[in-house]
PDB file of C-alpha atoms in Angstrom:
ATOM      1  CA  MET L   1     181.434-212.684-145.158  1.00 43.00           C
ATOM      2  CA  LYS L   2     183.365-214.058-142.146  1.00 43.00           C
ATOM      3  CA  GLN L   3     182.635-212.810-138.674  1.00 46.00           C
ATOM      4  CA  ARG L   4     181.599-209.367-139.642  1.00 48.00           C
ATOM      5  CA  THR L   5     178.116-207.917-139.707  1.00 46.00           C
ATOM      6  CA  ILE L   6     176.554-204.508-140.028  1.00 44.00           C
ATOM      7  CA  LEU L   7     173.362-203.420-138.332  1.00 43.00           C
ATOM      8  CA  ILE L   8     171.797-200.453-139.906  1.00 38.00           C
ATOM      9  CA  LEU L   9     170.232-198.149-137.363  1.00 38.00           C
ATOM     10  CA  LEU L  10     169.226-195.308-139.505  1.00 36.00           C
ATOM     11  CA  ALA L  11     169.384-194.418-143.145  1.00 36.00           C
ATOM     12  CA  LEU L  12     168.096-190.891-143.643  1.00 35.00           C
ATOM     13  CA  ALA L  13     167.464-190.802-147.305  1.00 35.00           C
ATOM     14  CA  ALA L  14     167.302-187.024-147.612  1.00 35.00           C
ATOM     15  CA  MET L  15     169.224-187.734-150.809  1.00 35.00           C
ATOM     16  CA  LEU L  16     166.203-186.734-152.812  1.00 32.00           C
ATOM     17  CA  ALA L  17     167.737-183.285-152.247  1.00 32.00           C
ATOM     18  CA  LEU L  18     164.375-181.555-152.257  1.00 29.00           C
ATOM     19  CA  SER L  19     163.570-178.312-150.668  1.00 29.00           C
ATOM     20  CA  VAL L  20     161.225-180.295-148.483  1.00 29.00           C
ATOM     21  CA  GLY L  21     163.612-180.655-145.483  1.00 30.00           C
ATOM     22  CA  LEU L  22     163.635-182.987-142.567  1.00 28.00           C
ATOM     23  CA  SER L  23     162.271-180.134-140.417  1.00 30.00           C
ATOM     24  CA  MET L  24     158.931-180.387-142.271  1.00 30.00           C
ATOM     25  CA  ALA L  25     158.429-183.856-140.923  1.00 33.00           C
ATOM     26  CA  GLN L  26     158.480-182.564-137.384  1.00 34.00           C
ATOM     27  CA  GLY L  27     155.110-180.826-137.445  1.00 37.00           C
ATOM     28  CA  PRO L  28     152.276-179.375-139.461  1.00 41.00           C
ATOM     29  CA  ARG L  29     153.035-177.205-142.488  1.00 38.00           C
ATOM     30  CA  PRO L  30     153.278-173.535-141.459  1.00 39.00           C
ATOM     31  CA  THR L  31     151.313-170.909-143.258  1.00 41.00           C
ATOM     32  CA  LEU L  32     153.706-168.434-144.672  1.00 39.00           C
ATOM     33  CA  PRO L  33     152.869-164.848-145.808  1.00 39.00           C
ATOM     34  CA  THR L  34     153.585-164.059-149.388  1.00 42.00           C
ATOM     35  CA  ASP L  35     156.405-161.634-148.650  1.00 41.00           C
ATOM     36  CA  GLN L  36     158.467-164.465-147.201  1.00 42.00           C
ATOM     37  CA  PHE L  37     158.596-166.137-150.540  1.00 43.00           C
ATOM     38  CA  ASP L  38     159.721-162.724-152.118  1.00 47.00           C
ATOM     39  CA  GLY L  39     162.514-162.099-149.730  1.00 46.00           C
ATOM     40  CA  GLY L  40     164.948-164.524-151.359  1.00 49.00           C
ATOM     41  CA  ILE L  41     166.463-167.783-150.170  1.00 48.00           C
ATOM     42  CA  GLN L  42     168.939-167.272-147.323  1.00 54.00           C
ATOM     43  CA  ALA L  43     170.432-170.767-147.371  1.00 60.00           C
ATOM     44  CA  LEU L  44     170.081-173.683-149.729  1.00 60.00           C
ATOM     45  CA  VAL L  45     169.411-177.304-148.644  1.00 66.00           C
ATOM     46  CA  GLY L  46     172.478-179.306-149.811  1.00 75.00           C
ATOM     47  CA  ARG L  47     172.511-182.756-151.395  1.00 81.00           C
ATOM     48  CA  GLU L  48     174.365-184.348-148.493  1.00 88.00           C
ATOM     49  CA  PHE L  49     172.566-186.894-146.379  1.00 90.00           C
ATOM     50  CA  THR L  50     173.623-188.635-143.076  1.00 91.00           C
ATOM     51  CA  TYR L  51     174.104-192.406-142.913  1.00 93.00           C
ATOM     52  CA  GLN L  52     174.508-194.083-139.533  1.00 93.00           C
ATOM     53  CA  GLY L  53     175.199-197.725-138.732  1.00 93.00           C
ATOM     54  CA  HIS L  54     176.523-200.194-136.193  1.00 94.00           C
ATOM     55  CA  LEU L  55     179.630-202.330-137.145  1.00 94.00           C
ATOM     56  CA  LYS L  56     180.728-205.542-135.453  1.00 93.00           C
ATOM     57  CA  LYS L  57     183.778-207.679-136.014  1.00 91.00           C
ATOM     58  CA  GLY L  58     183.971-211.183-134.645  1.00 89.00           C
ATOM     59  CA  GLY L  59     180.819-210.474-132.674  1.00 92.00           C
ATOM     60  CA  SER L  60     182.216-207.469-130.921  1.00 95.00           C
ATOM     61  CA  PRO L  61     181.570-203.749-131.672  1.00 95.00           C
ATOM     62  CA  VAL L  62     184.459-202.088-133.626  1.00 96.00           C
ATOM     63  CA  ASN L  63     186.494-199.278-131.966  1.00 97.00           C
ATOM     64  CA  ALA L  64     188.813-197.967-134.692  1.00 97.00           C
ATOM     65  CA  THR L  65     189.169-195.631-137.532  1.00 97.00           C
ATOM     66  CA  CYS L  66     188.397-197.581-140.678  1.00 97.00           C
ATOM     67  CA  THR L  67     188.210-196.873-144.445  1.00 97.00           C
ATOM     68  CA  MET L  68     184.786-197.270-145.857  1.00 97.00           C
ATOM     69  CA  ALA L  69     183.725-197.340-149.501  1.00 98.00           C
ATOM     70  CA  PHE L  70     180.170-196.519-150.362  1.00 97.00           C
ATOM     71  CA  ARG L  71     178.816-197.349-153.804  1.00 97.00           C
ATOM     72  CA  LEU L  72     175.368-196.358-155.032  1.00 96.00           C
ATOM     73  CA  TYR L  73     173.348-198.771-157.299  1.00 97.00           C
ATOM     74  CA  ASP L  74     169.959-198.879-158.960  1.00 94.00           C
ATOM     75  CA  ASP L  75     169.498-202.611-158.176  1.00 96.00           C
ATOM     76  CA  ALA L  76     169.699-204.746-154.992  1.00 96.00           C
ATOM     77  CA  THR L  77     172.285-207.127-156.491  1.00 95.00           C
ATOM     78  CA  ALA L  78     173.523-205.867-159.842  1.00 94.00           C
ATOM     79  CA  GLY L  79     172.442-202.733-161.748  1.00 95.00           C
ATOM     80  CA  ASN L  80     174.245-199.512-162.676  1.00 95.00           C
ATOM     81  CA  LEU L  81     176.704-197.593-160.513  1.00 96.00           C
ATOM     82  CA  TRP L  82     175.450-194.041-159.766  1.00 94.00           C
ATOM     83  CA  GLY L  83     178.189-192.890-157.556  1.00 95.00           C
ATOM     84  CA  ALA L  84     181.133-193.995-155.349  1.00 97.00           C
ATOM     85  CA  ILE L  85     182.627-192.388-152.177  1.00 97.00           C
ATOM     86  CA  THR L  86     185.575-193.723-150.200  1.00 97.00           C
ATOM     87  CA  THR L  87     186.244-191.999-146.841  1.00 97.00           C
ATOM     88  CA  THR L  88     187.825-192.506-143.428  1.00 97.00           C
ATOM     89  CA  VAL L  89     185.281-193.091-140.612  1.00 97.00           C
ATOM     90  CA  ALA L  90     185.793-193.035-136.853  1.00 97.00           C
ATOM     91  CA  ILE L  91     183.917-195.858-135.228  1.00 96.00           C
ATOM     92  CA  ALA L  92     183.186-195.920-131.426  1.00 97.00           C
ATOM     93  CA  ASP L  93     181.540-198.844-129.721  1.00 96.00           C
ATOM     94  CA  GLY L  94     180.495-200.027-133.241  1.00 95.00           C
ATOM     95  CA  LEU L  95     178.588-196.804-134.004  1.00 97.00           C
ATOM     96  CA  PHE L  96     179.492-194.580-136.933  1.00 96.00           C
ATOM     97  CA  THR L  97     178.011-191.600-138.754  1.00 96.00           C
ATOM     98  CA  VAL L  98     179.163-190.470-142.177  1.00 96.00           C
ATOM     99  CA  PRO L  99     177.858-187.728-144.534  1.00 95.00           C
ATOM    100  CA  LEU L 100     177.407-188.754-148.111  1.00 95.00           C
ATOM    101  CA  ASP L 101     176.996-186.670-151.342  1.00 94.00           C
ATOM    102  CA  PHE L 102     176.800-188.649-154.605  1.00 93.00           C
ATOM    103  CA  GLY L 103     176.365-185.531-156.812  1.00 89.00           C
ATOM    104  CA  PRO L 104     173.404-183.830-158.551  1.00 83.00           C
ATOM    105  CA  TYR L 105     172.282-186.685-160.733  1.00 84.00           C
ATOM    106  CA  ALA L 106     172.398-189.635-158.413  1.00 89.00           C
ATOM    107  CA  PHE L 107     168.701-189.421-157.205  1.00 85.00           C
ATOM    108  CA  ARG L 108     165.956-188.830-159.708  1.00 79.00           C
ATOM    109  CA  GLY L 109     163.116-190.653-158.041  1.00 78.00           C
ATOM    110  CA  SER L 110     164.067-194.193-158.854  1.00 84.00           C
ATOM    111  CA  ALA L 111     165.022-196.705-156.111  1.00 89.00           C
ATOM    112  CA  ARG L 112     168.665-196.821-154.963  1.00 93.00           C
ATOM    113  CA  TRP L 113     170.729-199.315-152.937  1.00 96.00           C
ATOM    114  CA  LEU L 114     173.869-198.625-150.992  1.00 96.00           C
ATOM    115  CA  GLU L 115     176.810-201.114-151.051  1.00 97.00           C
ATOM    116  CA  ILE L 116     179.382-200.731-148.316  1.00 97.00           C
ATOM    117  CA  ALA L 117     182.897-202.124-148.125  1.00 97.00           C
ATOM    118  CA  VAL L 118     185.091-201.655-145.011  1.00 97.00           C
ATOM    119  CA  ALA L 119     188.800-202.018-144.245  1.00 97.00           C
ATOM    120  CA  CYS L 120     189.951-201.612-140.594  1.00 96.00           C
ATOM    121  CA  PRO L 121     193.471-201.710-139.212  1.00 95.00           C
ATOM    122  CA  GLY L 122     194.970-205.123-139.602  1.00 93.00           C
ATOM    123  CA  ASP L 123     192.571-206.204-142.407  1.00 94.00           C
ATOM    124  CA  PRO L 124     194.188-207.570-145.535  1.00 95.00           C
ATOM    125  CA  GLY L 125     191.861-205.474-147.715  1.00 95.00           C
ATOM    126  CA  PHE L 126     188.239-204.375-148.129  1.00 96.00           C
ATOM    127  CA  SER L 127     185.370-206.664-147.087  1.00 95.00           C
ATOM    128  CA  THR L 128     182.024-206.007-148.887  1.00 95.00           C
ATOM    129  CA  LEU L 129     179.086-206.103-146.516  1.00 93.00           C
ATOM    130  CA  THR L 130     175.956-207.897-147.700  1.00 91.00           C
ATOM    131  CA  PRO L 131     173.221-207.363-148.546  1.00 95.00           C
ATOM    132  CA  ARG L 132     173.105-203.888-150.107  1.00 96.00           C
ATOM    133  CA  GLN L 133     171.031-201.466-148.078  1.00 94.00           C
ATOM    134  CA  ALA L 134     167.888-199.998-149.628  1.00 93.00           C
ATOM    135  CA  LEU L 135     167.747-196.249-149.269  1.00 90.00           C
ATOM    136  CA  THR L 136     164.272-195.274-148.238  1.00 87.00           C
ATOM    137  CA  ALA L 137     162.718-191.865-148.634  1.00 80.00           C
ATOM    138  CA  VAL L 138     161.867-189.168-146.026  1.00 79.00           C
ATOM    139  CA  PRO L 139     158.033-189.297-145.881  1.00 73.00           C
ATOM    140  CA  TYR L 140     157.517-185.792-147.172  1.00 70.00           C
ATOM    141  CA  ALA L 141     159.835-186.322-150.109  1.00 75.00           C
ATOM    142  CA  LEU L 142     157.495-189.007-151.357  1.00 73.00           C
ATOM    143  CA  SER L 143     155.184-186.151-152.497  1.00 71.00           C
ATOM    144  CA  LEU L 144     157.669-185.192-155.170  1.00 72.00           C
ATOM    145  CA  ARG L 145     158.609-188.554-156.603  1.00 75.00           C
ATOM    146  CA  PRO L 146     157.862-189.253-160.290  1.00 75.00           C
ATOM    147  CA  GLY L 147     154.142-189.783-160.765  1.00 77.00           C
ATOM    148  CA  ALA L 148     153.208-188.311-157.382  1.00 77.00           C
ATOM    149  CA  GLU L 149     150.336-186.001-156.775  1.00 78.00           C
ATOM    150  CA  ILE L 150     150.371-182.928-154.521  1.00 76.00           C
ATOM    151  CA  ILE L 151     146.868-182.284-153.385  1.00 76.00           C
ATOM    152  CA  GLU L 152     146.202-179.597-150.837  1.00 76.00           C
ATOM    153  CA  ALA L 153     143.585-176.835-150.246  1.00 81.00           C
ATOM    154  CA  VAL L 154     145.694-173.659-150.546  1.00 79.00           C
ATOM    155  CA  HIS L 155     143.513-170.640-150.372  1.00 78.00           C
ATOM    156  CA  SER L 156     146.124-168.052-151.289  1.00 77.00           C
ATOM    157  CA  GLY L 157     149.114-168.454-153.550  1.00 76.00           C
ATOM    158  CA  ALA L 158     150.433-171.529-155.295  1.00 79.00           C
ATOM    159  CA  ILE L 159     150.485-175.094-154.108  1.00 80.00           C
ATOM    160  CA  LEU L 160     154.020-175.365-155.426  1.00 80.00           C
ATOM    161  CA  LEU L 161     156.605-172.572-155.902  1.00 80.00           C
ATOM    162  CA  ALA L 162     159.689-172.991-157.976  1.00 81.00           C
ATOM    163  CA  ARG L 163     161.891-169.930-157.994  1.00 82.00           C
ATOM    164  CA  ASN L 164     165.326-169.387-159.600  1.00 83.00           C
ATOM    165  CA  THR L 165     167.030-166.359-158.035  1.00 83.00           C
ATOM    166  CA  VAL L 166     169.819-166.183-160.589  1.00 83.00           C
ATOM    167  CA  THR L 167     169.839-162.948-162.540  1.00 85.00           C
ATOM    168  CA  GLY L 168     171.389-161.976-165.900  1.00 83.00           C
ATOM    169  CA  THR L 169     171.488-165.381-167.447  1.00 86.00           C
ATOM    170  CA  VAL L 170     169.069-167.589-169.379  1.00 82.00           C
ATOM    171  CA  SER L 171     167.439-169.544-166.493  1.00 83.00           C
ATOM    172  CA  GLY L 172     164.067-170.931-165.616  1.00 84.00           C
ATOM    173  CA  GLY L 173     161.923-171.237-162.476  1.00 83.00           C
ATOM    174  CA  LEU L 174     160.198-174.348-163.795  1.00 83.00           C
ATOM    175  CA  SER L 175     161.090-176.611-166.766  1.00 85.00           C
ATOM    176  CA  GLY L 176     158.895-179.341-168.331  1.00 86.00           C
ATOM    177  CA  ILE L 177     160.038-181.771-170.939  1.00 87.00           C
ATOM    178  CA  SER L 178     158.053-184.415-172.828  1.00 88.00           C
ATOM    179  CA  ASP L 179     159.653-186.947-175.270  1.00 90.00           C
ATOM    180  CA  SER L 180     156.334-188.186-176.484  1.00 91.00           C
ATOM    181  CA  THR L 181     155.166-187.409-179.980  1.00 91.00           C
ATOM    182  CA  LEU L 182     151.777-186.563-178.429  1.00 87.00           C
ATOM    183  CA  GLY L 183     153.096-185.093-175.260  1.00 87.00           C
ATOM    184  CA  TYR L 184     153.138-181.792-173.463  1.00 86.00           C
ATOM    185  CA  GLY L 185     156.165-180.098-171.903  1.00 86.00           C
ATOM    186  CA  VAL L 186     153.826-178.310-169.497  1.00 85.00           C
ATOM    187  CA  HIS L 187     150.106-178.990-169.107  1.00 85.00           C
ATOM    188  CA  GLY L 188     147.786-176.754-167.250  1.00 85.00           C
ATOM    189  CA  LEU L 189     144.114-177.424-166.495  1.00 84.00           C
ATOM    190  CA  ALA L 190     141.615-175.146-164.689  1.00 83.00           C
ATOM    191  CA  THR L 191     138.630-177.354-163.822  1.00 85.00           C
ATOM    192  CA  ALA L 192     136.251-174.587-162.593  1.00 83.00           C
ATOM    193  CA  GLY L 193     133.162-174.364-164.810  1.00 81.00           C
ATOM    194  CA  SER L 194     132.855-170.545-164.460  1.00 84.00           C
ATOM    195  CA  GLY L 195     134.923-167.528-163.612  1.00 82.00           C
ATOM    196  CA  ALA L 196     138.135-165.944-165.110  1.00 80.00           C
ATOM    197  CA  THR L 197     140.266-169.103-164.949  1.00 82.00           C
ATOM    198  CA  SER L 198     143.321-169.951-166.912  1.00 82.00           C
ATOM    199  CA  GLY L 199     144.888-173.237-167.804  1.00 82.00           C
ATOM    200  CA  VAL L 200     148.284-171.652-168.088  1.00 83.00           C
ATOM    201  CA  TYR L 201     148.896-168.106-166.972  1.00 83.00           C
ATOM    202  CA  GLY L 202     152.134-166.306-167.850  1.00 84.00           C
ATOM    203  CA  GLU L 203     153.314-162.870-166.588  1.00 82.00           C
ATOM    204  CA  SER L 204     156.377-160.839-167.119  1.00 82.00           C
ATOM    205  CA  GLU L 205     157.364-157.688-165.127  1.00 82.00           C
ATOM    206  CA  SER L 206     159.922-156.633-167.703  1.00 82.00           C
ATOM    207  CA  ALA L 207     159.142-153.848-170.151  1.00 80.00           C
ATOM    208  CA  GLN L 208     160.699-156.026-172.919  1.00 80.00           C
ATOM    209  CA  GLY L 209     159.396-159.367-171.536  1.00 81.00           C
ATOM    210  CA  TYR L 210     156.786-161.829-172.562  1.00 81.00           C
ATOM    211  CA  GLY L 211     153.999-163.302-170.444  1.00 82.00           C
ATOM    212  CA  VAL L 212     154.189-166.502-172.566  1.00 84.00           C
ATOM    213  CA  TYR L 213     156.841-167.176-175.140  1.00 83.00           C
ATOM    214  CA  GLY L 214     156.564-170.168-177.460  1.00 83.00           C
ATOM    215  CA  VAL L 215     159.141-171.614-179.919  1.00 82.00           C
ATOM    216  CA  SER L 216     158.434-174.381-182.311  1.00 81.00           C
ATOM    217  CA  ASP L 217     159.295-175.553-185.811  1.00 82.00           C
ATOM    218  CA  HIS L 218     155.541-175.893-186.328  1.00 81.00           C
ATOM    219  CA  VAL L 219     153.396-173.813-183.958  1.00 80.00           C
ATOM    220  CA  GLY L 220     154.948-171.589-181.251  1.00 81.00           C
ATOM    221  CA  VAL L 221     151.790-171.050-179.315  1.00 82.00           C
ATOM    222  CA  TYR L 222     148.532-172.969-179.908  1.00 82.00           C
ATOM    223  CA  GLY L 223     145.234-172.129-178.222  1.00 82.00           C
ATOM    224  CA  GLU L 224     141.932-174.014-178.466  1.00 81.00           C
ATOM    225  CA  THR L 225     138.510-173.617-176.959  1.00 79.00           C
ATOM    226  CA  SER L 226     135.348-175.678-177.230  1.00 80.00           C
ATOM    227  CA  ALA L 227     133.077-173.001-175.645  1.00 77.00           C
ATOM    228  CA  ALA L 228     130.540-171.313-177.857  1.00 78.00           C
ATOM    229  CA  GLY L 229     131.757-167.900-176.861  1.00 76.00           C
ATOM    230  CA  GLY L 230     135.332-168.772-175.985  1.00 77.00           C
ATOM    231  CA  ASN L 231     138.702-167.715-177.390  1.00 79.00           C
ATOM    232  CA  GLY L 232     141.408-170.043-178.580  1.00 80.00           C
ATOM    233  CA  VAL L 233     143.966-167.307-178.006  1.00 82.00           C
ATOM    234  CA  PHE L 234     143.226-164.099-176.208  1.00 82.00           C
ATOM    235  CA  GLY L 235     145.622-161.159-176.046  1.00 82.00           C
ATOM    236  CA  TYR L 236     144.988-158.164-173.780  1.00 81.00           C
ATOM    237  CA  SER L 237     147.037-155.048-173.387  1.00 80.00           C
ATOM    238  CA  ARG L 238     145.964-153.043-170.270  1.00 80.00           C
ATOM    239  CA  ALA L 239     147.989-149.838-171.046  1.00 80.00           C
ATOM    240  CA  THR L 240     145.698-146.853-171.643  1.00 82.00           C
ATOM    241  CA  SER L 241     148.376-144.885-173.645  1.00 81.00           C
ATOM    242  CA  SER L 242     151.224-145.356-176.091  1.00 81.00           C
ATOM    243  CA  GLU L 243     151.336-147.966-178.886  1.00 79.00           C
ATOM    244  CA  THR L 244     150.568-151.317-177.378  1.00 80.00           C
ATOM    245  CA  TYR L 245     149.397-154.575-178.822  1.00 81.00           C
ATOM    246  CA  GLY L 246     146.850-157.084-177.600  1.00 81.00           C
ATOM    247  CA  VAL L 247     148.339-159.602-180.014  1.00 83.00           C
ATOM    248  CA  TYR L 248     151.473-159.107-181.879  1.00 82.00           C
ATOM    249  CA  GLY L 249     152.608-161.229-184.811  1.00 83.00           C
ATOM    250  CA  ARG L 250     155.876-161.164-186.762  1.00 83.00           C
ATOM    251  CA  THR L 251     157.549-163.177-189.461  1.00 83.00           C
ATOM    252  CA  ASP L 252     160.965-162.925-191.048  1.00 85.00           C
ATOM    253  CA  SER L 253     160.085-165.126-194.052  1.00 84.00           C
ATOM    254  CA  ILE L 254     159.719-163.536-197.505  1.00 84.00           C
ATOM    255  CA  GLN L 255     156.554-165.658-197.911  1.00 82.00           C
ATOM    256  CA  GLY L 256     155.459-165.428-194.302  1.00 81.00           C
ATOM    257  CA  MET L 257     152.528-163.771-192.480  1.00 81.00           C
ATOM    258  CA  GLY L 258     152.849-161.877-189.229  1.00 82.00           C
ATOM    259  CA  VAL L 259     149.311-162.901-188.315  1.00 83.00           C
ATOM    260  CA  PHE L 260     147.208-165.502-190.173  1.00 84.00           C
ATOM    261  CA  GLY L 261     143.488-166.003-189.536  1.00 84.00           C
ATOM    262  CA  ARG L 262     141.374-168.850-191.049  1.00 83.00           C
ATOM    263  CA  ALA L 263     137.706-169.643-190.708  1.00 82.00           C
ATOM    264  CA  ALA L 264     137.385-173.333-191.532  1.00 84.00           C
ATOM    265  CA  ALA L 265     133.597-173.445-191.494  1.00 83.00           C
ATOM    266  CA  THR L 266     132.209-173.998-194.988  1.00 84.00           C
ATOM    267  CA  THR L 267     128.864-172.322-194.227  1.00 85.00           C
ATOM    268  CA  GLY L 268     127.748-169.468-191.968  1.00 82.00           C
ATOM    269  CA  TYR L 269     128.938-165.964-191.372  1.00 81.00           C
ATOM    270  CA  ALA L 270     132.497-166.669-190.331  1.00 81.00           C
ATOM    271  CA  TYR L 271     135.598-164.522-190.292  1.00 83.00           C
ATOM    272  CA  GLY L 272     139.239-165.424-190.876  1.00 83.00           C
ATOM    273  CA  VAL L 273     140.313-162.239-189.177  1.00 85.00           C
ATOM    274  CA  TYR L 274     137.943-159.916-187.354  1.00 85.00           C
ATOM    275  CA  GLY L 275     138.878-156.457-186.064  1.00 87.00           C
ATOM    276  CA  ARG L 276     136.730-154.174-183.920  1.00 87.00           C
ATOM    277  CA  SER L 277     137.258-150.710-182.458  1.00 87.00           C
ATOM    278  CA  ASP L 278     134.938-148.948-179.860  1.00 89.00           C
ATOM    279  CA  SER L 279     136.737-145.587-180.303  1.00 88.00           C
ATOM    280  CA  THR L 280     135.143-142.704-182.172  1.00 89.00           C
ATOM    281  CA  GLN L 281     138.447-142.290-183.911  1.00 85.00           C
ATOM    282  CA  GLY L 282     139.476-145.950-184.132  1.00 85.00           C
ATOM    283  CA  ARG L 283     139.757-148.517-186.865  1.00 86.00           C
ATOM    284  CA  GLY L 284     138.566-152.086-186.748  1.00 86.00           C
ATOM    285  CA  VAL L 285     141.578-153.209-188.884  1.00 87.00           C
ATOM    286  CA  ARG L 286     144.649-151.155-189.816  1.00 87.00           C
ATOM    287  CA  GLY L 287     147.444-152.275-192.017  1.00 88.00           C
ATOM    288  CA  VAL L 288     150.766-150.587-192.604  1.00 88.00           C
ATOM    289  CA  ALA L 289     153.455-151.475-195.150  1.00 87.00           C
ATOM    290  CA  THR L 290     156.648-149.635-194.174  1.00 89.00           C
ATOM    291  CA  ALA L 291     158.772-150.371-197.228  1.00 87.00           C
ATOM    292  CA  SER L 292     159.409-147.288-199.325  1.00 87.00           C
ATOM    293  CA  SER L 293     159.624-149.171-202.611  1.00 88.00           C
ATOM    294  CA  GLY L 294     158.433-152.460-204.165  1.00 86.00           C
ATOM    295  CA  TYR L 295     155.040-154.088-204.394  1.00 86.00           C
ATOM    296  CA  VAL L 296     153.833-153.614-200.879  1.00 85.00           C
ATOM    297  CA  VAL L 297     150.233-153.630-199.470  1.00 86.00           C
ATOM    298  CA  GLY L 298     148.943-152.305-196.168  1.00 86.00           C
ATOM    299  CA  VAL L 299     145.939-154.550-196.188  1.00 87.00           C
ATOM    300  CA  GLU L 300     145.200-157.282-198.827  1.00 86.00           C
ATOM    301  CA  GLY L 301     141.980-159.285-199.100  1.00 85.00           C
ATOM    302  CA  GLU L 302     141.170-162.178-201.312  1.00 84.00           C
ATOM    303  CA  SER L 303     138.080-164.221-201.953  1.00 82.00           C
ATOM    304  CA  ALA L 304     137.709-167.411-204.067  1.00 82.00           C
ATOM    305  CA  SER L 305     133.909-167.144-204.175  1.00 82.00           C
ATOM    306  CA  THR L 306     132.078-165.659-207.140  1.00 81.00           C
ATOM    307  CA  ASP L 307     129.815-163.972-204.669  1.00 80.00           C
ATOM    308  CA  GLY L 308     132.414-163.031-202.051  1.00 78.00           C
ATOM    309  CA  TYR L 309     134.570-160.003-201.204  1.00 79.00           C
ATOM    310  CA  GLY L 310     138.306-159.815-200.815  1.00 81.00           C
ATOM    311  CA  VAL L 311     137.681-156.880-198.350  1.00 81.00           C
ATOM    312  CA  TYR L 312     134.266-155.956-197.058  1.00 79.00           C
TER     313      TYR L 312
END
């Protein structure tokens, strides 16, 4: 363009809008006690980031109030438009500062470029400045870009905490989505070779809640273990009174099964379902059919072997 240049002094790309604020880049990460996480969030970090620059016209710094148009793209020269803002900016000795907010979906970890057009008093129209300016990330924000790894020796608590303080609606603290036919929405791995570890641990403080709740057209919750004494799925109810369930199964289908157990081994002393009670008044397995009429069965056993037992 003719006789107009822009010198970028600072582009604070806090636009990643992460809870990792600029203040964290000023010193070492503080150690916070657990109760500070539980006290609620007093103020949220907004999506707005500050853009500063130096504008010259005809080789001299601009001193005027100009109209500036900011357009956000995902390519340095072409690409898709992710947001546009037009605002009036006061420029003194060529320097200007402008807050920008392109909305909640503009920054998702992919690279972005900012195109600026300016119209000052006396100009016939907007002049687009070139080239587009690449928006770079705040260093700490890089730890949450797609594919990034957060590695830290945290001796107490979680390495990453996501908390949604909304109450009374269907909301989540952390959501994981996979579009792969072999993918995982959420994958948890505990690498310790011993101890009471959990790949995924779910807990609910509600009397009607679920520690882990799974919904699927095929398998709602799937558990697998390769250990000789391991459990694919383990359910534990710690209450010492009232009617509680370590594992509860339910089906609404007229051909369904609340709980189905299968031993796929073709040899050996295996059990499809095994029940055990250590109480002097307990039962290893108890079945109840609550319908007051019809062909109902509390416990049904079936064996296809000529030497087997349906119930033993």
